[in-house]
PDB file of C-alpha atoms in Angstrom:
ATOM      1  CA  MET M  21      86.996  83.715  75.692  1.00 58.00           C
ATOM      2  CA  LEU M  22      86.042  87.128  77.803  1.00 66.00           C
ATOM      3  CA  ASP M  23      88.194  87.693  80.336  1.00 78.00           C
ATOM      4  CA  VAL M  24      85.221  89.484  82.897  1.00 77.00           C
ATOM      5  CA  ARG M  25      88.004  89.742  85.597  1.00 77.00           C
ATOM      6  CA  GLY M  26      90.535  91.104  83.799  1.00 79.00           C
ATOM      7  CA  MET M  27      88.333  93.607  82.142  1.00 80.00           C
ATOM      8  CA  VAL M  28      86.795  94.767  85.713  1.00 80.00           C
ATOM      9  CA  ALA M  29      90.536  95.043  87.080  1.00 79.00           C
ATOM     10  CA  MET M  30      91.038  97.489  84.119  1.00 81.00           C
ATOM     11  CA  GLN M  31      87.763  99.426  84.235  1.00 80.00           C
ATOM     12  CA  GLU M  32      89.258 100.153  88.026  1.00 79.00           C
ATOM     13  CA  GLN M  33      92.263 101.437  86.840  1.00 77.00           C
ATOM     14  CA  CYS M  34      90.705 103.733  84.586  1.00 79.00           C
ATOM     15  CA  TYR M  35      88.247 104.809  87.512  1.00 77.00           C
ATOM     16  CA  ALA M  36      90.789 105.306  89.885  1.00 77.00           C
ATOM     17  CA  ASP M  37      92.911 107.407  87.570  1.00 76.00           C
ATOM     18  CA  ASP M  38      89.295 109.280  86.318  1.00 74.00           C
ATOM     19  CA  LEU M  39      89.787 110.298  90.236  1.00 73.00           C
ATOM     20  CA  ALA M  40      93.403 110.753  90.316  1.00 74.00           C
ATOM     21  CA  GLU M  41      92.744 113.727  88.041  1.00 75.00           C
ATOM     22  CA  LEU M  42      90.741 115.676  90.007  1.00 71.00           C
ATOM     23  CA  SER M  43      92.775 116.844  92.921  1.00 75.00           C
ATOM     24  CA  ASP M  44      96.351 116.589  93.739  1.00 78.00           C
ATOM     25  CA  ASP M  45      95.538 115.621  97.045  1.00 87.00           C
ATOM     26  CA  ALA M  46      96.108 110.992  95.941  1.00 87.00           C
ATOM     27  CA  GLN M  47      98.964 108.579  97.767  1.00 88.00           C
ATOM     28  CA  ARG M  48      99.248 105.053  96.353  1.00 85.00           C
ATOM     29  CA  TRP M  49      97.299 103.465  98.668  1.00 88.00           C
ATOM     30  CA  CYS M  50      97.050  98.983  98.368  1.00 84.00           C
ATOM     31  CA  GLY M  51      97.877  98.457  95.208  1.00 78.00           C
ATOM     32  CA  GLY M  52      95.443 101.337  94.236  1.00 82.00           C
ATOM     33  CA  LEU M  53      94.750 105.356  95.478  1.00 85.00           C
ATOM     34  CA  MET M  54      93.079 107.150  97.838  1.00 91.00           C
ATOM     35  CA  ILE M  55      92.228 110.129  96.496  1.00 89.00           C
ATOM     36  CA  ALA M  56      90.838 114.003  98.764  1.00 89.00           C
ATOM     37  CA  THR M  57      89.826 117.202  96.800  1.00 80.00           C
ATOM     38  CA  TYR M  58      87.120 118.862  99.310  1.00 76.00           C
ATOM     39  CA  PRO M  59      85.125 117.656 102.325  1.00 78.00           C
ATOM     40  CA  GLY M  60      81.371 116.635 101.035  1.00 74.00           C
ATOM     41  CA  SER M  61      82.750 116.264  97.632  1.00 75.00           C
ATOM     42  CA  TRP M  62      81.508 112.824  96.084  1.00 73.00           C
ATOM     43  CA  CYS M  63      85.063 112.290  94.449  1.00 78.00           C
ATOM     44  CA  ASN M  64      87.013 111.731  97.792  1.00 85.00           C
ATOM     45  CA  PHE M  65      87.758 107.673  97.622  1.00 84.00           C
ATOM     46  CA  ALA M  66      89.820 104.980  98.000  1.00 89.00           C
ATOM     47  CA  ILE M  67      90.385 102.133  95.541  1.00 84.00           C
ATOM     48  CA  ALA M  68      92.677  99.422  96.012  1.00 81.00           C
ATOM     49  CA  SER M  69      93.806  95.767  94.577  1.00 72.00           C
ATOM     50  CA  TRP M  70      92.216  93.674  97.097  1.00 74.00           C
ATOM     51  CA  GLY M  71      90.821  91.048  94.438  1.00 63.00           C
ATOM     52  CA  TYR M  72      93.265  90.656  92.194  1.00 61.00           C
ATOM     53  CA  GLY M  73      95.360  88.983  92.821  1.00 57.00           C
ATOM     54  CA  LYS M  74      97.825  91.113  95.146  1.00 63.00           C
ATOM     55  CA  GLY M  75      96.430  90.814  98.708  1.00 75.00           C
ATOM     56  CA  ASP M  76      94.267  91.324 101.391  1.00 84.00           C
ATOM     57  CA  ALA M  77      92.762  93.898 103.665  1.00 88.00           C
ATOM     58  CA  THR M  78      95.304  94.492 106.451  1.00 91.00           C
ATOM     59  CA  ARG M  79      94.156  96.734 110.229  1.00 93.00           C
ATOM     60  CA  GLU M  80      97.614  98.976 109.255  1.00 94.00           C
ATOM     61  CA  ASP M  81      95.590  99.471 105.774  1.00 92.00           C
ATOM     62  CA  ILE M  82      92.036 100.575 107.606  1.00 93.00           C
ATOM     63  CA  ALA M  83      94.417 103.079 110.298  1.00 94.00           C
ATOM     64  CA  THR M  84      96.076 103.993 107.129  1.00 95.00           C
ATOM     65  CA  LEU M  85      93.050 104.743 105.276  1.00 93.00           C
ATOM     66  CA  ARG M  86      91.377 106.402 108.235  1.00 93.00           C
ATOM     67  CA  SER M  87      94.707 108.542 108.828  1.00 94.00           C
ATOM     68  CA  PHE M  88      94.829 110.107 105.430  1.00 94.00           C
ATOM     69  CA  PHE M  89      90.867 110.785 105.054  1.00 94.00           C
ATOM     70  CA  GLU M  90      89.519 111.456 108.713  1.00 92.00           C
ATOM     71  CA  SER M  91      93.319 113.685 108.793  1.00 93.00           C
ATOM     72  CA  ARG M  92      91.044 116.476 106.198  1.00 91.00           C
ATOM     73  CA  GLY M  93      87.818 116.589 107.682  1.00 90.00           C
ATOM     74  CA  ILE M  94      87.105 113.994 105.111  1.00 91.00           C
ATOM     75  CA  GLU M  95      84.479 110.638 105.529  1.00 89.00           C
ATOM     76  CA  PRO M  96      87.231 107.332 104.615  1.00 91.00           C
ATOM     77  CA  ARG M  97      85.152 106.090 101.614  1.00 91.00           C
ATOM     78  CA  VAL M  98      86.508 102.687 100.309  1.00 92.00           C
ATOM     79  CA  HIS M  99      85.341 101.348  96.768  1.00 87.00           C
ATOM     80  CA  LEU M 100      85.482  96.703  97.096  1.00 86.00           C
ATOM     81  CA  THR M 101      85.487  95.519  94.454  1.00 82.00           C
ATOM     82  CA  ALA M 102      83.116  92.494  93.498  1.00 79.00           C
ATOM     83  CA  TYR M 103      86.579  89.584  93.747  1.00 80.00           C
ATOM     84  CA  ALA M 104      87.491  91.178  97.387  1.00 83.00           C
ATOM     85  CA  SER M 105      88.518  88.261  99.486  1.00 84.00           C
ATOM     86  CA  ALA M 106      85.919  86.891 102.378  1.00 85.00           C
ATOM     87  CA  LYS M 107      88.619  88.106 104.688  1.00 88.00           C
ATOM     88  CA  THR M 108      89.262  91.203 103.314  1.00 89.00           C
ATOM     89  CA  LEU M 109      85.515  92.344 103.832  1.00 88.00           C
ATOM     90  CA  GLY M 110      85.972  90.810 107.545  1.00 89.00           C
ATOM     91  CA  VAL M 111      89.235  93.400 108.203  1.00 91.00           C
ATOM     92  CA  LEU M 112      86.527  96.220 106.554  1.00 91.00           C
ATOM     93  CA  ARG M 113      84.125  95.022 109.530  1.00 90.00           C
ATOM     94  CA  GLU M 114      85.584  94.408 112.347  1.00 91.00           C
ATOM     95  CA  ALA M 115      87.347  98.246 111.498  1.00 91.00           C
ATOM     96  CA  GLY M 116      83.163  99.204 111.718  1.00 91.00           C
ATOM     97  CA  PHE M 117      82.540  99.812 107.960  1.00 93.00           C
ATOM     98  CA  GLY M 118      79.443  99.149 106.706  1.00 91.00           C
ATOM     99  CA  LEU M 119      77.214  99.422 103.293  1.00 89.00           C
ATOM    100  CA  GLN M 120      76.856 102.784 101.668  1.00 88.00           C
ATOM    101  CA  GLU M 121      76.371 101.795  98.357  1.00 87.00           C
ATOM    102  CA  ILE M 122      75.667  99.335  95.327  1.00 88.00           C
ATOM    103  CA  GLU M 123      77.701 100.208  92.046  1.00 87.00           C
ATOM    104  CA  THR M 124      76.856  98.430  88.713  1.00 86.00           C
ATOM    105  CA  VAL M 125      79.529  97.356  86.350  1.00 86.00           C
ATOM    106  CA  LEU M 126      78.332  97.604  83.166  1.00 87.00           C
ATOM    107  CA  TYR M 127      79.754  96.654  79.536  1.00 89.00           C
ATOM    108  CA  ALA M 128      79.759  96.033  76.226  1.00 90.00           C
ATOM    109  CA  ALA M 129      81.352  95.114  72.961  1.00 92.00           C
ATOM    110  CA  PRO M 130      80.724  98.727  70.924  1.00 93.00           C
ATOM    111  CA  GLY M 131      79.119  97.264  68.339  1.00 92.00           C
ATOM    112  CA  ASP M 132      76.259  96.519  70.353  1.00 92.00           C
ATOM    113  CA  VAL M 133      75.338  98.947  72.206  1.00 91.00           C
ATOM    114  CA  VAL M 134      71.670 100.205  70.629  1.00 87.00           C
ATOM    115  CA  THR M 135      72.109 104.341  71.140  1.00 88.00           C
ATOM    116  CA  ARG M 136      69.129 106.646  71.262  1.00 85.00           C
ATOM    117  CA  ALA M 137      67.773 108.709  67.640  1.00 87.00           C
ATOM    118  CA  VAL M 138      69.313 112.320  68.416  1.00 89.00           C
ATOM    119  CA  PRO M 139      67.005 114.741  68.827  1.00 89.00           C
ATOM    120  CA  GLN M 140      67.532 117.989  66.188  1.00 91.00           C
ATOM    121  CA  ASP M 141      67.110 120.000  69.044  1.00 93.00           C
ATOM    122  CA  VAL M 142      70.215 118.612  70.275  1.00 95.00           C
ATOM    123  CA  GLU M 143      74.183 119.632  69.111  1.00 95.00           C
ATOM    124  CA  VAL M 144      76.498 117.522  70.619  1.00 95.00           C
ATOM    125  CA  HIS M 145      80.553 117.457  69.524  1.00 93.00           C
ATOM    126  CA  ALA M 146      83.274 117.289  70.677  1.00 93.00           C
ATOM    127  CA  PHE M 147      85.517 120.114  72.959  1.00 92.00           C
ATOM    128  CA  ALA M 148      88.926 121.724  72.783  1.00 84.00           C
ATOM    129  CA  PRO M 149      89.919 123.874  75.958  1.00 76.00           C
ATOM    130  CA  ASP M 150      91.691 126.947  73.383  1.00 75.00           C
ATOM    131  CA  ASP M 151      89.957 129.386  75.148  1.00 67.00           C
ATOM    132  CA  PRO M 152      89.619 129.945  78.823  1.00 67.00           C
ATOM    133  CA  ASN M 153      86.416 131.650  79.049  1.00 70.00           C
ATOM    134  CA  ASP M 154      84.911 128.171  77.125  1.00 87.00           C
ATOM    135  CA  LEU M 155      86.951 125.929  80.036  1.00 88.00           C
ATOM    136  CA  ASP M 156      85.140 127.643  82.471  1.00 87.00           C
ATOM    137  CA  ALA M 157      81.636 128.128  81.080  1.00 89.00           C
ATOM    138  CA  VAL M 158      81.588 124.238  80.453  1.00 91.00           C
ATOM    139  CA  ALA M 159      83.230 123.504  83.505  1.00 89.00           C
ATOM    140  CA  MET M 160      80.381 125.511  85.220  1.00 89.00           C
ATOM    141  CA  ALA M 161      78.185 123.144  82.791  1.00 91.00           C
ATOM    142  CA  LEU M 162      79.523 120.772  84.374  1.00 89.00           C
ATOM    143  CA  SER M 163      79.393 120.488  87.844  1.00 85.00           C
ATOM    144  CA  GLU M 164      75.685 122.461  88.523  1.00 86.00           C
ATOM    145  CA  GLY M 165      74.215 119.320  86.627  1.00 85.00           C
ATOM    146  CA  PHE M 166      76.252 116.936  88.646  1.00 78.00           C
ATOM    147  CA  SER M 167      74.832 119.312  92.069  1.00 74.00           C
ATOM    148  CA  GLY M 168      72.236 121.086  90.828  1.00 75.00           C
ATOM    149  CA  HIS M 169      74.290 124.714  91.605  1.00 73.00           C
ATOM    150  CA  ALA M 170      77.255 126.287  90.235  1.00 72.00           C
ATOM    151  CA  PRO M 171      80.892 125.312  92.152  1.00 71.00           C
ATOM    152  CA  LYS M 172      81.241 126.617  95.041  1.00 71.00           C
ATOM    153  CA  PRO M 173      84.578 129.017  95.128  1.00 65.00           C
ATOM    154  CA  GLY M 174      87.495 126.667  96.007  1.00 66.00           C
ATOM    155  CA  THR M 175      86.029 124.025  93.255  1.00 71.00           C
ATOM    156  CA  LEU M 176      86.110 125.275  89.930  1.00 76.00           C
ATOM    157  CA  ASP M 177      90.180 124.255  89.761  1.00 77.00           C
ATOM    158  CA  ALA M 178      88.447 120.191  91.115  1.00 75.00           C
ATOM    159  CA  VAL M 179      86.121 120.769  87.879  1.00 80.00           C
ATOM    160  CA  ARG M 180      88.139 122.030  85.457  1.00 83.00           C
ATOM    161  CA  ARG M 181      90.455 119.119  85.162  1.00 83.00           C
ATOM    162  CA  PRO M 182      89.014 115.926  83.367  1.00 83.00           C
ATOM    163  CA  LEU M 183      88.364 118.205  80.556  1.00 88.00           C
ATOM    164  CA  LEU M 184      91.733 119.159  80.226  1.00 87.00           C
ATOM    165  CA  SER M 185      92.845 115.936  80.596  1.00 85.00           C
ATOM    166  CA  ASP M 186      94.960 113.715  77.415  1.00 85.00           C
ATOM    167  CA  ALA M 187      93.274 110.565  78.171  1.00 85.00           C
ATOM    168  CA  VAL M 188      89.272 111.840  77.945  1.00 90.00           C
ATOM    169  CA  ARG M 189      87.477 112.787  75.164  1.00 93.00           C
ATOM    170  CA  VAL M 190      85.201 115.823  75.805  1.00 95.00           C
ATOM    171  CA  TYR M 191      81.625 115.662  75.026  1.00 96.00           C
ATOM    172  CA  ILE M 192      79.652 119.194  75.128  1.00 95.00           C
ATOM    173  CA  ALA M 193      75.647 119.070  74.050  1.00 96.00           C
ATOM    174  CA  ARG M 194      73.746 122.391  73.460  1.00 95.00           C
ATOM    175  CA  VAL M 195      70.892 123.603  73.010  1.00 95.00           C
ATOM    176  CA  GLU M 196      70.222 126.942  71.183  1.00 93.00           C
ATOM    177  CA  GLY M 197      73.647 127.612  71.453  1.00 91.00           C
ATOM    178  CA  SER M 198      73.221 127.198  74.932  1.00 93.00           C
ATOM    179  CA  ILE M 199      75.919 124.083  77.730  1.00 94.00           C
ATOM    180  CA  VAL M 200      73.083 121.887  78.353  1.00 95.00           C
ATOM    181  CA  GLY M 201      74.778 119.073  78.968  1.00 95.00           C
ATOM    182  CA  VAL M 202      78.819 118.018  79.072  1.00 95.00           C
ATOM    183  CA  SER M 203      80.854 113.863  79.282  1.00 94.00           C
ATOM    184  CA  GLY M 204      83.666 112.265  78.975  1.00 94.00           C
ATOM    185  CA  LEU M 205      85.473 109.065  77.170  1.00 95.00           C
ATOM    186  CA  ARG M 206      88.332 107.508  78.759  1.00 92.00           C
ATOM    187  CA  VAL M 207      90.583 105.250  76.640  1.00 91.00           C
ATOM    188  CA  CYS M 208      93.036 102.838  78.972  1.00 87.00           C
ATOM    189  CA  ASP M 209      93.784 100.446  75.801  1.00 85.00           C
ATOM    190  CA  ARG M 210      91.328  98.846  74.716  1.00 88.00           C
ATOM    191  CA  LEU M 211      88.163  99.952  76.930  1.00 91.00           C
ATOM    192  CA  GLY M 212      86.753 102.760  76.588  1.00 93.00           C
ATOM    193  CA  TYR M 213      85.310 103.978  80.126  1.00 91.00           C
ATOM    194  CA  LEU M 214      82.005 106.101  79.538  1.00 91.00           C
ATOM    195  CA  SER M 215      83.219 108.691  82.109  1.00 86.00           C
ATOM    196  CA  PHE M 216      81.335 111.895  83.844  1.00 87.00           C
ATOM    197  CA  ALA M 217      78.289 112.496  82.735  1.00 88.00           C
ATOM    198  CA  SER M 218      75.865 115.164  83.632  1.00 90.00           C
ATOM    199  CA  THR M 219      72.711 117.428  82.542  1.00 92.00           C
ATOM    200  CA  LEU M 220      70.998 120.599  83.535  1.00 93.00           C
ATOM    201  CA  GLU M 221      68.414 119.723  85.718  1.00 90.00           C
ATOM    202  CA  ARG M 222      65.877 122.027  83.553  1.00 92.00           C
ATOM    203  CA  TYR M 223      66.848 120.005  80.258  1.00 93.00           C
ATOM    204  CA  ARG M 224      66.396 116.365  81.652  1.00 89.00           C
ATOM    205  CA  ARG M 225      64.327 113.607  80.240  1.00 87.00           C
ATOM    206  CA  ARG M 226      65.221 115.555  76.870  1.00 90.00           C
ATOM    207  CA  GLY M 227      67.243 113.384  74.760  1.00 90.00           C
ATOM    208  CA  VAL M 228      70.707 114.753  76.064  1.00 93.00           C
ATOM    209  CA  HIS M 229      72.153 112.492  78.131  1.00 89.00           C
ATOM    210  CA  SER M 230      71.285 109.570  74.542  1.00 89.00           C
ATOM    211  CA  ALA M 231      72.755 111.875  73.110  1.00 93.00           C
ATOM    212  CA  LEU M 232      75.920 111.948  74.660  1.00 94.00           C
ATOM    213  CA  ILE M 233      76.086 108.726  74.418  1.00 92.00           C
ATOM    214  CA  ALA M 234      75.814 108.152  70.702  1.00 93.00           C
ATOM    215  CA  ALA M 235      78.709 110.294  70.349  1.00 95.00           C
ATOM    216  CA  ARG M 236      80.696 108.713  72.996  1.00 95.00           C
ATOM    217  CA  VAL M 237      80.018 104.730  72.196  1.00 95.00           C
ATOM    218  CA  ALA M 238      80.601 106.285  68.012  1.00 96.00           C
ATOM    219  CA  ARG M 239      83.783 107.158  69.047  1.00 96.00           C
ATOM    220  CA  ALA M 240      84.584 104.196  70.354  1.00 96.00           C
ATOM    221  CA  ARG M 241      83.605 102.849  67.309  1.00 96.00           C
ATOM    222  CA  GLU M 242      85.616 104.283  65.545  1.00 96.00           C
ATOM    223  CA  LEU M 243      88.925 103.781  67.897  1.00 96.00           C
ATOM    224  CA  GLY M 244      87.675 100.248  67.702  1.00 96.00           C
ATOM    225  CA  LEU M 245      87.655  99.280  70.795  1.00 94.00           C
ATOM    226  CA  ASP M 246      86.942  96.337  72.052  1.00 93.00           C
ATOM    227  CA  TRP M 247      84.922  97.280  74.965  1.00 92.00           C
ATOM    228  CA  LEU M 248      82.870  99.493  76.746  1.00 92.00           C
ATOM    229  CA  THR M 249      82.435 100.001  80.391  1.00 90.00           C
ATOM    230  CA  VAL M 250      80.238 102.520  82.597  1.00 88.00           C
ATOM    231  CA  THR M 251      79.385 102.533  86.252  1.00 85.00           C
ATOM    232  CA  SER M 252      76.104 103.170  88.034  1.00 83.00           C
ATOM    233  CA  ILE M 253      74.483 103.584  90.619  1.00 78.00           C
ATOM    234  CA  ALA M 254      70.448 103.233  91.211  1.00 65.00           C
ATOM    235  CA  GLY M 255      68.365 106.213  89.655  1.00 62.00           C
ATOM    236  CA  MET M 256      71.088 107.278  88.137  1.00 66.00           C
ATOM    237  CA  GLY M 257      70.261 108.626  84.440  1.00 60.00           C
ATOM    238  CA  THR M 258      73.448 105.508  82.709  1.00 62.00           C
ATOM    239  CA  ASP M 259      70.775 103.018  84.102  1.00 60.00           C
ATOM    240  CA  LEU M 260      69.022 103.203  80.344  1.00 59.00           C
ATOM    241  CA  LEU M 261      71.490 101.455  79.415  1.00 59.00           C
ATOM    242  CA  THR M 262      70.647  97.985  80.439  1.00 58.00           C
ATOM    243  CA  GLN M 263      66.855  98.967  80.477  1.00 59.00           C
ATOM    244  CA  THR M 264      67.408  99.911  76.512  1.00 66.00           C
ATOM    245  CA  GLY M 265      71.480  99.887  75.226  1.00 78.00           C
ATOM    246  CA  GLY M 266      72.950  96.349  75.751  1.00 80.00           C
ATOM    247  CA  LEU M 267      74.825  96.958  78.477  1.00 84.00           C
ATOM    248  CA  LEU M 268      76.077  93.329  80.428  1.00 83.00           C
ATOM    249  CA  VAL M 269      76.578  93.569  84.052  1.00 82.00           C
ATOM    250  CA  SER M 270      79.870  92.356  85.006  1.00 83.00           C
ATOM    251  CA  ALA M 271      80.229  93.276  88.218  1.00 82.00           C
ATOM    252  CA  LEU M 272      78.558  94.951  91.246  1.00 84.00           C
ATOM    253  CA  ASN M 273      80.994  96.767  93.996  1.00 86.00           C
ATOM    254  CA  ALA M 274      80.207  98.172  97.474  1.00 88.00           C
ATOM    255  CA  ILE M 275      81.064 101.714  98.509  1.00 90.00           C
ATOM    256  CA  MET M 276      82.122 100.744 102.211  1.00 91.00           C
ATOM    257  CA  ILE M 277      82.096 103.614 104.648  1.00 91.00           C
ATOM    258  CA  PRO M 278      82.387 103.775 108.663  1.00 89.00           C
ATOM    259  CA  ILE M 279      79.136 103.046 110.004  1.00 82.00           C
ATOM    260  CA  PHE M 280      79.355 103.790 113.629  1.00 59.00           C
ATOM    261  CA  THR M 281      80.893 107.330 112.577  1.00 49.00           C
ATOM    262  CA  PHE M 282      79.017 108.334 110.241  1.00 44.00           C
ATOM    263  CA  TYR M 283      76.342 110.869 111.595  1.00 43.00           C
ATOM    264  CA  PHE M 284      79.396 112.341 113.030  1.00 44.00           C
ATOM    265  CA  LEU M 285      81.415 112.555 110.153  1.00 44.00           C
ATOM    266  CA  ARG M 286      78.685 113.826 107.801  1.00 45.00           C
ATOM    267  CA  ASP M 287      78.266 116.907 110.787  1.00 44.00           C
ATOM    268  CA  PHE M 288      82.269 117.769 110.826  1.00 43.00           C
ATOM    269  CA  ASP M 289      82.320 117.661 106.878  1.00 44.00           C
ATOM    270  CA  LEU M 290      79.134 119.622 106.760  1.00 41.00           C
ATOM    271  CA  MET M 291      81.084 122.012 109.119  1.00 40.00           C
ATOM    272  CA  THR M 292      83.833 122.115 108.055  1.00 43.00           C
ATOM    273  CA  ALA M 293      82.811 122.725 104.312  1.00 41.00           C
ATOM    274  CA  LYS M 294      81.243 125.748 105.749  1.00 40.00           C
ATOM    275  CA  GLY M 295      83.622 126.843 107.494  1.00 40.00           C
ATOM    276  CA  LYS M 296      85.736 126.886 104.186  1.00 39.00           C
ATOM    277  CA  GLN M 297      83.023 128.649 102.362  1.00 38.00           C
ATOM    278  CA  TYR M 298      82.513 125.186 100.195  1.00 36.00           C
ATOM    279  CA  LEU M 299      78.797 125.545 100.807  1.00 35.00           C
ATOM    280  CA  PRO M 300      75.737 128.362 101.651  1.00 34.00           C
TER     281      PRO M 300
END
C-alpha cells in the first residue's frame, strides 16, 4: 500500500534541502529549517516537521521564527504541511499568522507520467558546469525566467548554488543555441523531486516547459525511481501536470505569514532591499 504521508514527508525534506542550498544563512528549527537569502526573495522560508510525529508548534517556536527573520528585515513565512495538527494551527493563529496561499503537492510513478512531444526547435540536455561562463549564463537565464529580469547585484551567488549541487541534475533548454529554460531534478532515495523550472517569458507557450519535464521524467525512469513529486501553486506552469500529465494530489500545504504586520514588513523588505541595491 502506498504510504502517502511518508512520501510527502520525504518530499518535504527534498524541498527543504533544495532551499537550504540557496543560502549559508540557515538554522535548524522544529525538526526542519529556517532559510534566509535576501529581502524580497521567494526562498525565505521556514519548514518544520510538525505533522510527522515530532510534536506541535509552541509559542517559543514562533518567537524564534520571528526573531530569525525580522532581525534580517525579512517577512516570516511558514510552510505548513497538511498533516500538522489543529494545535499547531492554533498557535500560529494566536501569533497573528494567516494564510497567504495554498501549495499543491503532486505525485506519480515515473512510468505513469504522460509527457508531450518535444518541439523540433527545442533542444534539451543535461548541464555540467565545467565552464564558469556557462554557469553564469545558465544562472542568469534561471533568474530571468522566474523574475522577468536579470539577477540583481549580490543575488547571483544564490542562483548559482542549486546548479552546482551534487544532488540535483540540471537540464537546460535551447532554441537556436540560446538558453531559454532551466530546470532541476533532485533525487532523494527512491523519490525524484521536480525542483526549480523556469522559462524566459518570450519563449513561453512554445513547449519549452514540457520539454524540460519530459527530460526529467525520462531520467527518473532511467534511475528506476519509485515516485516523482512536484509542488505547484495555482497559475504556475506545473499545473499542466495535473491537467495532462497524470500526476495526482497527495497533499495541500499552507503558506502562512503574519497577517497583522504583512503590509509593514512588505514595505520594510522593499526599503531594505532597495538600500542594498537588490531592487531598482
